[in-house]
Amino acid sequence: MHPGDTLTLLAPLSGPIVPIESVPDPVFADKVVGDGISIDPTSQTLLAPCDATVTQLHAARHAIILSAAGGVEILIHVGIDTVGLKGEGFTARVKQGDRVSAGQALIEFDADRLLRKAPSLLTQVILLSGDTSAIVERASGAASAGVSRLMTVSSRRKAGGDPAHASGAAEAGAPRPPRATVGVTSALVTVPNPHGLHARPAAVLASEARSFAADISVELAGRNANAKSVVGLLNLGAGPGAELRLVASGSEAARAVARLVELIRSGLGEDLSAAPAAPGPAAPSPAPAPRAATADDARRLHGVSAAPGLAIGPVCKIDPLAAPVEERGLDTEVELARLHRALTHTRHELKQLVAASGKRVEQAQIFSAHLSMLDDPEVITRTEVAIVEGKSAPFAWREAVMSSYRELARQWNPLLAARANDVRDVGGRALRHLVGGDDAQAVPAGSIVVAETLTPSEVVRLADQGAAGFVSVLGGTTSHAAILARSLGVPYLVDASAALLAAEAGGTAVLDALDAPNAGEAVLLLRPTEAELDGYRARLGARQVLRERQEAAAAERAVTRDGVRVAVLANIASADDARKAVRLGAEGVGLLRTELMFFDRAAAPTEAEQTAAYQEIADALGERPLVIRTLDVGGDKPLSYMPLPAEDNPLLGIRGLRIGALHPTILRSQLRAILSARVAGGHRVLLPMVAGIEELREAKQVLEEERRRAGSPPVELGVMVEVPSVAIQADRFAAEVDFFSIGTNDLTQYTLAMDRTHPRLASRQDALHPAVLRLIAATVQAARKHERHVGICGAVASDPDAVAVLLGLGVTELSVSVQAMPEVKARIRELDAEECRELARAAVDLGTAAEVRALLSPGARPG
Ligand code: PEP
Ligand code: MG
């Protein structure tokens, strides 16, 4: 359209024409948005007023922006206050980007439904491009949809140039006339961030924008985005030096614009001096410490062995967004409530991750950005709209997340495209809360599963499906996911480089985690050569032969060469474990982790369910003893139906026995269930995470009350030695307990002050640290003095390299992962107890865990 040319807009609806000034909404009546005409509709299908392109279709489907010839932009807004309907009553017939012809159906609406919730159906047809065009003729009376003319628009020549150059003038700094949602317009503000408006600054901008009662948009080169939407902001693709303009309307518009401009100028929380000068791709999240890379290195992803073993198989990525979900929803209200409940849980989880990041600023920033993405109004509105249209909450959420993901992934800018992964990540996290554990993704048997992180229940489920190995970016060697992997005999590498997530799914890989946890490095070898594969297959075969030999002798007792008998029991979590443990030579169960039966459920198991579970385990054990530990959750084992207060340091907070004090009904019901089970070999109750004698006394009292009420015979009661205070006061505890079980996983964590789930500290969390060995020695001595029974149930007991030093410290009972039993027994049979004592004396005098490992290395160790 040339200056002076005209464009005719047909009526998009039938009905009486109403002057825009009479619309009962000042935003339209005062022409804040632009000049236009309103129709009081008698028809219910909105038609295109001219040939155009759909440049925006609001997520709530009540408004659409069309771009016609000559840069004419038209907003059609159906009804007043209809955005709050979140799409209810609207059906879009087109999508963003569609070319439409005059008279083509754009949106259908159900007038009756709209009028139940909205004050008016008045529909506004507004000319947004008021700076380059104007309404030169307007109709009055009645409009006939697709037939009668509503208005004529003419392009106008601006003083000093062709209108086609108007936007160029604005970019050069000339103030731009008001346009959609205008109230207050800022001057141009330059993005000072060296990487532009990437996820973290965008998240800061969006969350600040959300604190104002104003509609705020950010414009860049003729495009605009909702300032409250991180995804929208990222989609702008604002690189370093981009010139933005803020446009706001609403009661706090002026304050909002002033504050946001100041914030953008200051770098949106980024340290501008520390940042590199040139833009470059973002580090994948979360950013690991860089590792030296050579061409060959690109195939080798190093990490820490959390469960030893070797696996060869195809790479399979765990993607929570791939979980199967029902498309149809039950009921709008139910699905909306489900969505918001899941978002609340996800928010809580992310806040805990931010808090747990501590000084890892980079990681804390990433999770903060995820928090902001989670609350993205565009994604949430899209989800709500789909729910209102009958979709289930998980389906609607996944579609909304995926469409944001696709928008971002399309970006030419690698930095922004990389942010698409963050959207997927946070979307998947929320989807996990929406679907629960049972609907999760299945993997083909024999796969090496790679993931950013794995939960304990995922490990169990995936191992059940036949996963041959696990590799994750996050996670520690004594995390519960690692413990379970060990007990299931599935090798697990943690602390892999985040480059792992880019590994090609389906390609063959070798997971070499042959060293015991902490004893060396583990490697995931991608794209192995034929020669490498042959080498690994040979090693796999040799391991198999050795394993068969050890299993054949598993039922025999474990006695050292000089005749010291060592009891080898099993750590288990289920009746299946118990049966397998018996097959592999367990002399009993030294640790039943009861928490596993509390996970992945909507509510705690009933007393009857628990009794039945304990009974099944007891029956599998026959005459063998059973140590049942009371519920040990909290810390790295949250329970979804038992919301625990968000804590800055969850591992130092309400966990283990402390939860029993907070939720006494859960503890009492569990104790009653334990007392009701008949255990032929005798059952003992074990208390987790005890730090002080008063906690023991309280629990003892509760057990005694329940025992009396049930009329059961006395039960042996023991404490886990997991907190240094218990080891240090072991002589005092010995006077009040029947037995000790040393939990070296937590004992190491609390002695060395290293979070057991911390990926960066995984390699330094070694229970063979001399400080931990001294605490074990102190406990064993106190137990002996008071003639109390003592065993070790932490992961170090399953480490064949560690067995000698543990025996040398005087330990005669090891409770080990089911899978490790045959090998541990075989190792004991190789040892001489006197040599072990000498070794232990030397070990406790060393300075570091590495020195102890060196002392125990195959060349140096006894046996
Ligand atoms: C331990 O802390 O060593 C232990 C056995 O308990 P868990 O690993 O279950 O915390
Ligand atoms: Mg523990």
PDB file of C-alpha atoms in Angstrom, residues 7 9-10 12 46-57 64-69 72 74 76 92-107:
ATOM      1  CA  LEU A   7      -7.592  -0.631   2.671  1.00  0.00           C
ATOM      2  CA  LEU A   9     -11.921  -3.708   6.411  1.00  0.00           C
ATOM      3  CA  LEU A  10     -15.081  -5.820   6.318  1.00  0.00           C
ATOM      4  CA  PRO A  12     -15.731  -9.359  11.277  1.00  0.00           C
ATOM      5  CA  LEU A  46     -15.117 -13.893  14.023  1.00  0.00           C
ATOM      6  CA  LEU A  47     -14.119 -13.395  10.362  1.00  0.00           C
ATOM      7  CA  ALA A  48     -10.971 -11.886   8.882  1.00  0.00           C
ATOM      8  CA  PRO A  49     -11.756  -8.284   7.849  1.00  0.00           C
ATOM      9  CA  CYS A  50      -9.185  -8.401   5.007  1.00  0.00           C
ATOM     10  CA  ASP A  51      -6.385 -10.544   3.612  1.00  0.00           C
ATOM     11  CA  ALA A  52      -3.714 -10.676   6.284  1.00  0.00           C
ATOM     12  CA  THR A  53      -1.238 -12.733   8.322  1.00  0.00           C
ATOM     13  CA  VAL A  54      -2.031 -13.804  11.883  1.00  0.00           C
ATOM     14  CA  THR A  55       0.859 -12.280  13.803  1.00  0.00           C
ATOM     15  CA  GLN A  56      -0.464 -13.029  17.262  1.00  0.00           C
ATOM     16  CA  LEU A  57      -3.164 -15.244  18.638  1.00  0.00           C
ATOM     17  CA  ILE A  64      -5.947 -11.756  17.615  1.00  0.00           C
ATOM     18  CA  ILE A  65      -3.573  -9.413  15.785  1.00  0.00           C
ATOM     19  CA  LEU A  66      -3.527  -9.354  11.999  1.00  0.00           C
ATOM     20  CA  SER A  67      -0.943  -7.796   9.784  1.00  0.00           C
ATOM     21  CA  ALA A  68      -2.288  -6.588   6.439  1.00  0.00           C
ATOM     22  CA  ALA A  69      -0.864  -4.901   3.370  1.00  0.00           C
ATOM     23  CA  VAL A  72      -1.513  -2.116   8.712  1.00  0.00           C
ATOM     24  CA  ILE A  74      -5.319  -4.720  13.399  1.00  0.00           C
ATOM     25  CA  ILE A  76      -9.608  -7.663  17.264  1.00  0.00           C
ATOM     26  CA  ALA A  92      -9.415 -20.874  17.371  1.00  0.00           C
ATOM     27  CA  ARG A  93      -9.772 -21.692  13.672  1.00  0.00           C
ATOM     28  CA  VAL A  94      -6.329 -20.373  12.760  1.00  0.00           C
ATOM     29  CA  LYS A  95      -2.915 -20.300  14.314  1.00  0.00           C
ATOM     30  CA  GLN A  96      -0.124 -17.802  14.567  1.00  0.00           C
ATOM     31  CA  GLY A  97       1.648 -17.346  11.248  1.00  0.00           C
ATOM     32  CA  ASP A  98      -1.353 -18.388   9.090  1.00  0.00           C
ATOM     33  CA  ARG A  99      -2.196 -16.400   5.985  1.00  0.00           C
ATOM     34  CA  VAL A 100      -5.927 -15.646   5.965  1.00  0.00           C
ATOM     35  CA  SER A 101      -8.285 -14.221   3.340  1.00  0.00           C
ATOM     36  CA  ALA A 102     -11.037 -11.674   3.899  1.00  0.00           C
ATOM     37  CA  GLY A 103     -14.118 -13.444   5.298  1.00  0.00           C
ATOM     38  CA  GLN A 104     -12.199 -16.496   6.596  1.00  0.00           C
ATOM     39  CA  ALA A 105     -13.225 -17.771  10.058  1.00  0.00           C
ATOM     40  CA  LEU A 106     -10.658 -16.830  12.726  1.00  0.00           C
ATOM     41  CA  ILE A 107     -12.218 -17.626  16.091  1.00  0.00           C
TER      42      ILE A 107
END
